[in-house]
GROMACS .gro file of N, CA and C in nm:
model
  348
    1MET      N    1  -2.389  -0.928   1.619
    1MET     CA    2  -2.326  -0.807   1.564
    1MET      C    3  -2.181  -0.799   1.609
    2ASP      N    4  -2.098  -0.750   1.522
    2ASP     CA    5  -1.958  -0.739   1.560
    2ASP      C    6  -1.936  -0.621   1.655
    3GLU      N    7  -1.821  -0.623   1.718
    3GLU     CA    8  -1.790  -0.523   1.822
    3GLU      C    9  -1.789  -0.380   1.769
    4LEU      N   10  -1.733  -0.360   1.650
    4LEU     CA   11  -1.727  -0.225   1.592
    4LEU      C   12  -1.867  -0.170   1.568
    5LYS      N   13  -1.954  -0.252   1.511
    5LYS     CA   14  -2.092  -0.207   1.484
    5LYS      C   15  -2.162  -0.170   1.614
    6MET      N   16  -2.142  -0.250   1.718
    6MET     CA   17  -2.205  -0.220   1.848
    6MET      C   18  -2.151  -0.089   1.904
    7THR      N   19  -2.021  -0.064   1.888
    7THR     CA   20  -1.961   0.060   1.937
    7THR      C   21  -2.021   0.180   1.865
    8ILE      N   22  -2.034   0.170   1.733
    8ILE     CA   23  -2.090   0.281   1.655
    8ILE      C   24  -2.235   0.306   1.694
    9LEU      N   25  -2.314   0.199   1.707
    9LEU     CA   26  -2.453   0.215   1.747
    9LEU      C   27  -2.463   0.277   1.886
   10GLY      N   28  -2.373   0.238   1.975
   10GLY     CA   29  -2.370   0.296   2.110
   10GLY      C   30  -2.341   0.445   2.107
   11GLN      N   31  -2.252   0.487   2.019
   11GLN     CA   32  -2.221   0.630   2.006
   11GLN      C   33  -2.343   0.708   1.959
   12TYR      N   34  -2.418   0.651   1.865
   12TYR     CA   35  -2.539   0.719   1.818
   12TYR      C   36  -2.643   0.726   1.930
   13ARG      N   37  -2.655   0.619   2.008
   13ARG     CA   38  -2.750   0.620   2.120
   13ARG      C   39  -2.715   0.729   2.219
   14GLU      N   40  -2.585   0.744   2.249
   14GLU     CA   41  -2.541   0.849   2.342
   14GLU      C   42  -2.575   0.988   2.290
   15LEU      N   43  -2.581   1.004   2.159
   15LEU     CA   44  -2.615   1.133   2.098
   15LEU      C   45  -2.766   1.148   2.079
   16ASN      N   46  -2.843   1.052   2.132
   16ASN     CA   47  -2.990   1.052   2.121
   16ASN      C   48  -3.037   1.052   1.976
   17ILE      N   49  -2.967   0.979   1.891
   17ILE     CA   50  -3.008   0.963   1.752
   17ILE      C   51  -3.082   0.831   1.741
   18SER      N   52  -3.207   0.838   1.700
   18SER     CA   53  -3.293   0.719   1.697
   18SER      C   54  -3.255   0.626   1.582
   19LYS      N   55  -3.300   0.502   1.597
   19LYS     CA   56  -3.277   0.403   1.493
   19LYS      C   57  -3.348   0.444   1.364
   20ASP      N   58  -3.469   0.501   1.376
   20ASP     CA   59  -3.542   0.548   1.258
   20ASP      C   60  -3.465   0.656   1.184
   21THR      N   61  -3.405   0.748   1.259
   21THR     CA   62  -3.326   0.854   1.196
   21THR      C   63  -3.206   0.795   1.123
   22LEU      N   64  -3.141   0.697   1.185
   22LEU     CA   65  -3.026   0.632   1.121
   22LEU      C   66  -3.069   0.561   0.992
   23LEU      N   67  -3.182   0.492   0.995
   23LEU     CA   68  -3.229   0.422   0.875
   23LEU      C   69  -3.264   0.521   0.764
   24THR      N   70  -3.324   0.634   0.801
   24THR     CA   71  -3.357   0.737   0.702
   24THR      C   72  -3.230   0.793   0.639
   25LEU      N   73  -3.131   0.824   0.723
   25LEU     CA   74  -3.003   0.875   0.672
   25LEU      C   75  -2.935   0.773   0.582
   26ASN      N   76  -2.940   0.648   0.624
   26ASN     CA   77  -2.878   0.541   0.547
   26ASN      C   78  -2.940   0.533   0.407
   27LYS      N   79  -3.072   0.545   0.399
   27LYS     CA   80  -3.139   0.541   0.268
   27LYS      C   81  -3.101   0.662   0.183
   28LYS      N   82  -3.095   0.780   0.246
   28LYS     CA   83  -3.063   0.901   0.170
   28LYS      C   84  -2.918   0.901   0.120
   29LEU      N   85  -2.828   0.841   0.198
   29LEU     CA   86  -2.687   0.842   0.162
   29LEU      C   87  -2.644   0.720   0.081
   30ALA      N   88  -2.735   0.628   0.057
   30ALA     CA   89  -2.701   0.507  -0.018
   30ALA      C   90  -2.656   0.543  -0.160
   31LEU      N   91  -2.556   0.474  -0.206
   31LEU     CA   92  -2.507   0.496  -0.342
   31LEU      C   93  -2.605   0.438  -0.443
   32PRO      N   94  -2.621   0.502  -0.555
   32PRO     CA   95  -2.712   0.449  -0.657
   32PRO      C   96  -2.659   0.318  -0.714
   33ALA      N   97  -2.749   0.237  -0.765
   33ALA     CA   98  -2.711   0.107  -0.820
   33ALA      C   99  -2.667   0.122  -0.966
   34ILE      N  100  -2.577   0.217  -0.990
   34ILE     CA  101  -2.523   0.238  -1.124
   34ILE      C  102  -2.372   0.239  -1.114
   35LYS      N  103  -2.307   0.232  -1.227
   35LYS     CA  104  -2.161   0.238  -1.228
   35LYS      C  105  -2.117   0.380  -1.194
   36LEU      N  106  -2.032   0.392  -1.093
   36LEU     CA  107  -1.990   0.524  -1.047
   36LEU      C  108  -1.858   0.570  -1.108
   37THR      N  109  -1.791   0.485  -1.184
   37THR     CA  110  -1.661   0.523  -1.239
   37THR      C  111  -1.666   0.651  -1.322
   38PRO      N  112  -1.761   0.666  -1.415
   38PRO     CA  113  -1.763   0.792  -1.492
   38PRO      C  114  -1.786   0.914  -1.402
   39PHE      N  115  -1.868   0.898  -1.300
   39PHE     CA  116  -1.896   1.007  -1.207
   39PHE      C  117  -1.772   1.042  -1.124
   40ALA      N  118  -1.696   0.938  -1.086
   40ALA     CA  119  -1.583   0.958  -0.996
   40ALA      C  120  -1.454   1.000  -1.067
   41ARG      N  121  -1.444   0.976  -1.196
   41ARG     CA  122  -1.318   1.000  -1.268
   41ARG      C  123  -1.264   1.142  -1.249
   42LYS      N  124  -1.346   1.244  -1.270
   42LYS     CA  125  -1.301   1.382  -1.258
   42LYS      C  126  -1.257   1.412  -1.114
   43ARG      N  127  -1.332   1.363  -1.017
   43ARG     CA  128  -1.295   1.385  -0.876
   43ARG      C  129  -1.163   1.317  -0.842
   44ARG      N  130  -1.143   1.197  -0.893
   44ARG     CA  131  -1.016   1.127  -0.869
   44ARG      C  132  -0.899   1.204  -0.930
   45GLN      N  133  -0.918   1.254  -1.051
   45GLN     CA  134  -0.812   1.333  -1.115
   45GLN      C  135  -0.782   1.458  -1.033
   46GLN      N  136  -0.884   1.526  -0.985
   46GLN     CA  137  -0.863   1.646  -0.904
   46GLN      C  138  -0.786   1.612  -0.777
   47ALA      N  139  -0.823   1.502  -0.712
   47ALA     CA  140  -0.754   1.460  -0.591
   47ALA      C  141  -0.608   1.424  -0.621
   48LEU      N  142  -0.585   1.358  -0.734
   48LEU     CA  143  -0.449   1.323  -0.774
   48LEU      C  144  -0.364   1.447  -0.795
   49TYR      N  145  -0.416   1.543  -0.872
   49TYR     CA  146  -0.340   1.665  -0.900
   49TYR      C  147  -0.315   1.745  -0.772
   50GLU      N  148  -0.412   1.745  -0.682
   50GLU     CA  149  -0.391   1.814  -0.554
   50GLU      C  150  -0.277   1.749  -0.476
   51SER      N  151  -0.278   1.615  -0.468
   51SER     CA  152  -0.173   1.546  -0.392
   51SER      C  153  -0.036   1.564  -0.456
   52LEU      N  154  -0.031   1.574  -0.588
   52LEU     CA  155   0.097   1.598  -0.655
   52LEU      C  156   0.152   1.737  -0.624
   53SER      N  157   0.065   1.831  -0.589
   53SER     CA  158   0.108   1.968  -0.560
   53SER      C  159   0.166   1.983  -0.419
   54TRP      N  160   0.145   1.885  -0.332
   54TRP     CA  161   0.195   1.897  -0.195
   54TRP      C  162   0.348   1.888  -0.195
   55PRO      N  163   0.411   1.959  -0.103
   55PRO     CA  164   0.558   1.956  -0.098
   55PRO      C  165   0.610   1.819  -0.057
   56LYS      N  166   0.730   1.786  -0.106
   56LYS     CA  167   0.792   1.661  -0.064
   56LYS      C  168   0.938   1.686  -0.034
   57GLY      N  169   0.989   1.604   0.057
   57GLY     CA  170   1.128   1.617   0.095
   57GLY      C  171   1.219   1.556  -0.010
   58PRO      N  172   1.351   1.576   0.006
   58PRO     CA  173   1.447   1.525  -0.093
   58PRO      C  174   1.464   1.373  -0.088
   59ASP      N  175   1.437   1.311   0.029
   59ASP     CA  176   1.452   1.166   0.042
   59ASP      C  177   1.370   1.118   0.162
   60GLN      N  178   1.374   0.985   0.187
   60GLN     CA  179   1.293   0.927   0.293
   60GLN      C  180   1.335   0.973   0.433
   61ASP      N  181   1.459   1.015   0.447
   61ASP     CA  182   1.506   1.064   0.577
   61ASP      C  183   1.462   1.208   0.604
   62HIS      N  184   1.414   1.276   0.503
   62HIS     CA  185   1.373   1.417   0.517
   62HIS      C  186   1.235   1.438   0.454
   63ARG      N  187   1.141   1.355   0.496
   63ARG     CA  188   1.004   1.363   0.443
   63ARG      C  189   0.935   1.489   0.494
   64ILE      N  190   0.838   1.536   0.416
   64ILE     CA  191   0.754   1.648   0.458
   64ILE      C  192   0.615   1.593   0.483
   65TYR      N  193   0.562   1.621   0.603
   65TYR     CA  194   0.432   1.571   0.645
   65TYR      C  195   0.322   1.669   0.604
   66LYS      N  196   0.215   1.616   0.549
   66LYS     CA  197   0.098   1.696   0.510
   66LYS      C  198  -0.021   1.644   0.590
   67GLU      N  199  -0.070   1.727   0.683
   67GLU     CA  200  -0.188   1.688   0.761
   67GLU      C  201  -0.312   1.704   0.674
   68LEU      N  202  -0.394   1.599   0.670
   68LEU     CA  203  -0.516   1.602   0.591
   68LEU      C  204  -0.640   1.617   0.679
   69TYR      N  205  -0.641   1.551   0.793
   69TYR     CA  206  -0.752   1.556   0.887
   69TYR      C  207  -0.696   1.552   1.028
   70PHE      N  208  -0.776   1.598   1.122
   70PHE     CA  209  -0.742   1.571   1.261
   70PHE      C  210  -0.870   1.532   1.333
   71ILE      N  211  -0.858   1.431   1.415
   71ILE     CA  212  -0.969   1.379   1.492
   71ILE      C  213  -0.922   1.369   1.636
   72GLU      N  214  -0.990   1.444   1.723
   72GLU     CA  215  -0.954   1.451   1.864
   72GLU      C  216  -0.806   1.483   1.875
   73ASN      N  217  -0.726   1.391   1.926
   73ASN     CA  218  -0.584   1.423   1.944
   73ASN      C  219  -0.494   1.348   1.846
   74HIS      N  220  -0.548   1.316   1.729
   74HIS     CA  221  -0.469   1.248   1.626
   74HIS      C  222  -0.476   1.322   1.494
   75SER      N  223  -0.365   1.322   1.425
   75SER     CA  224  -0.356   1.383   1.293
   75SER      C  225  -0.342   1.270   1.191
   76LEU      N  226  -0.419   1.279   1.083
   76LEU     CA  227  -0.410   1.182   0.974
   76LEU      C  228  -0.354   1.254   0.853
   77GLY      N  229  -0.251   1.197   0.793
   77GLY     CA  230  -0.190   1.264   0.680
   77GLY      C  231  -0.097   1.173   0.604
   78VAL      N  232  -0.015   1.234   0.522
   78VAL     CA  233   0.083   1.161   0.442
   78VAL      C  234   0.218   1.232   0.449
   79SER      N  235   0.323   1.153   0.435
   79SER     CA  236   0.458   1.208   0.424
   79SER      C  237   0.510   1.175   0.286
   80LYS      N  238   0.576   1.273   0.228
   80LYS     CA  239   0.634   1.255   0.095
   80LYS      C  240   0.783   1.280   0.102
   81PRO      N  241   0.864   1.199   0.038
   81PRO     CA  242   0.830   1.086  -0.047
   81PRO      C  243   0.812   0.958   0.034
   82GLY      N  244   0.737   0.863  -0.020
   82GLY     CA  245   0.719   0.732   0.041
   82GLY      C  246   0.832   0.638   0.002
   83LYS      N  247   0.826   0.514   0.051
   83LYS     CA  248   0.936   0.419   0.026
   83LYS      C  249   0.951   0.382  -0.121
   84GLU      N  250   0.841   0.381  -0.196
   84GLU     CA  251   0.850   0.344  -0.338
   84GLU      C  252   0.912   0.454  -0.424
   85ALA      N  253   0.935   0.572  -0.366
   85ALA     CA  254   0.994   0.683  -0.442
   85ALA      C  255   1.147   0.674  -0.447
   86SER      N  256   1.205   0.592  -0.362
   86SER     CA  257   1.350   0.579  -0.358
   86SER      C  258   1.403   0.533  -0.494
   87PRO      N  259   1.511   0.596  -0.543
   87PRO     CA  260   1.567   0.554  -0.673
   87PRO      C  261   1.609   0.407  -0.675
   88GLU      N  262   1.644   0.351  -0.558
   88GLU     CA  263   1.686   0.211  -0.551
   88GLU      C  264   1.568   0.115  -0.557
   89TYR      N  265   1.449   0.164  -0.528
   89TYR     CA  266   1.330   0.078  -0.525
   89TYR      C  267   1.287   0.044  -0.668
   90LYS      N  268   1.271  -0.085  -0.695
   90LYS     CA  269   1.231  -0.128  -0.830
   90LYS      C  270   1.113  -0.225  -0.822
   91GLY      N  271   1.022  -0.204  -0.730
   91GLY     CA  272   0.909  -0.294  -0.711
   91GLY      C  273   0.785  -0.256  -0.791
   92CYS      N  274   0.792  -0.151  -0.870
   92CYS     CA  275   0.679  -0.108  -0.953
   92CYS      C  276   0.710  -0.136  -1.099
   93ARG      N  277   0.607  -0.138  -1.179
   93ARG     CA  278   0.626  -0.153  -1.324
   93ARG      C  279   0.561  -0.035  -1.394
   94ASN      N  280   0.631   0.020  -1.490
   94ASN     CA  281   0.577   0.127  -1.572
   94ASN      C  282   0.460   0.071  -1.653
   95TYR      N  283   0.347   0.139  -1.649
   95TYR     CA  284   0.228   0.085  -1.713
   95TYR      C  285   0.237   0.083  -1.866
   96LYS      N  286   0.327   0.160  -1.923
   96LYS     CA  287   0.344   0.160  -2.070
   96LYS      C  288   0.454   0.065  -2.114
   97THR      N  289   0.571   0.077  -2.050
   97THR     CA  290   0.688  -0.002  -2.094
   97THR      C  291   0.703  -0.133  -2.019
   98HIS      N  292   0.634  -0.148  -1.906
   98HIS     CA  293   0.645  -0.265  -1.818
   98HIS      C  294   0.783  -0.279  -1.756
   99GLU      N  295   0.864  -0.175  -1.767
   99GLU     CA  296   0.997  -0.174  -1.708
   99GLU      C  297   0.984  -0.162  -1.556
  100LYS      N  298   1.070  -0.237  -1.483
  100LYS     CA  299   1.071  -0.225  -1.338
  100LYS      C  300   1.126  -0.088  -1.301
  101THR      N  301   1.055  -0.020  -1.210
  101THR     CA  302   1.093   0.116  -1.176
  101THR      C  303   1.044   0.151  -1.036
  102ASN      N  304   1.068   0.274  -0.996
  102ASN     CA  305   1.017   0.322  -0.868
  102ASN      C  306   0.889   0.402  -0.892
  103ASN      N  307   0.829   0.453  -0.785
  103ASN     CA  308   0.709   0.537  -0.795
  103ASN      C  309   0.745   0.673  -0.736
  104PRO      N  310   0.784   0.770  -0.817
  104PRO     CA  311   0.831   0.898  -0.765
  104PRO      C  312   0.725   0.977  -0.689
  105ASN      N  313   0.598   0.942  -0.703
  105ASN     CA  314   0.492   1.015  -0.635
  105ASN      C  315   0.437   0.942  -0.513
  106ASP      N  316   0.507   0.838  -0.467
  106ASP     CA  317   0.459   0.759  -0.354
  106ASP      C  318   0.452   0.844  -0.227
  107MET      N  319   0.353   0.814  -0.143
  107MET     CA  320   0.335   0.883  -0.015
  107MET      C  321   0.317   0.779   0.096
  108LEU      N  322   0.364   0.811   0.214
  108LEU     CA  323   0.351   0.725   0.330
  108LEU      C  324   0.234   0.773   0.415
  109PRO      N  325   0.126   0.693   0.428
  109PRO     CA  326   0.014   0.735   0.512
  109PRO      C  327   0.050   0.723   0.660
  110LEU      N  328   0.009   0.820   0.740
  110LEU     CA  329   0.045   0.821   0.882
  110LEU      C  330  -0.073   0.866   0.968
  111ILE      N  331  -0.081   0.809   1.088
  111ILE     CA  332  -0.168   0.859   1.194
  111ILE      C  333  -0.075   0.898   1.307
  112VAL      N  334  -0.078   1.025   1.344
  112VAL     CA  335   0.020   1.079   1.438
  112VAL      C  336  -0.053   1.142   1.556
  113PRO      N  337  -0.010   1.112   1.681
  113PRO     CA  338  -0.070   1.182   1.796
  113PRO      C  339  -0.038   1.332   1.788
  114ARG      N  340  -0.136   1.414   1.821
  114ARG     CA  341  -0.117   1.561   1.818
  114ARG      C  342  -0.105   1.611   1.960
  115ASP      N  343  -0.018   1.708   1.979
  115ASP     CA  344  -0.011   1.775   2.108
  115ASP      C  345  -0.129   1.870   2.118
  116LYS      N  346  -0.188   1.877   2.236
  116LYS     CA  347  -0.303   1.967   2.254
  116LYS      C  348  -0.258   2.108   2.277
   0.00000   0.00000   0.00000
């Protein structure tokens, strides 16, 4: 077993969660053996529109950070705009015209230590 799997199993053992309980949960949470794209499409669109509504700074030097989660003493989030939003960036292609362009909605994912 790899190190990560052993660490996770150790955490469950410390919480007195039995192997049988883990197997039962695993079966209940297993994804169905069907195509999930139609099921996920609406949720993806909702997530996209939500992320577009978050504030963004005027440029990469003045990004606005949006905290999405926090775990212990770390914050997980995104800063807007990301590097692909720069007007000088031409590493993307427009999906309709195939013209080289930037991505004005790009976000920079970050994990940041939080002060307690």
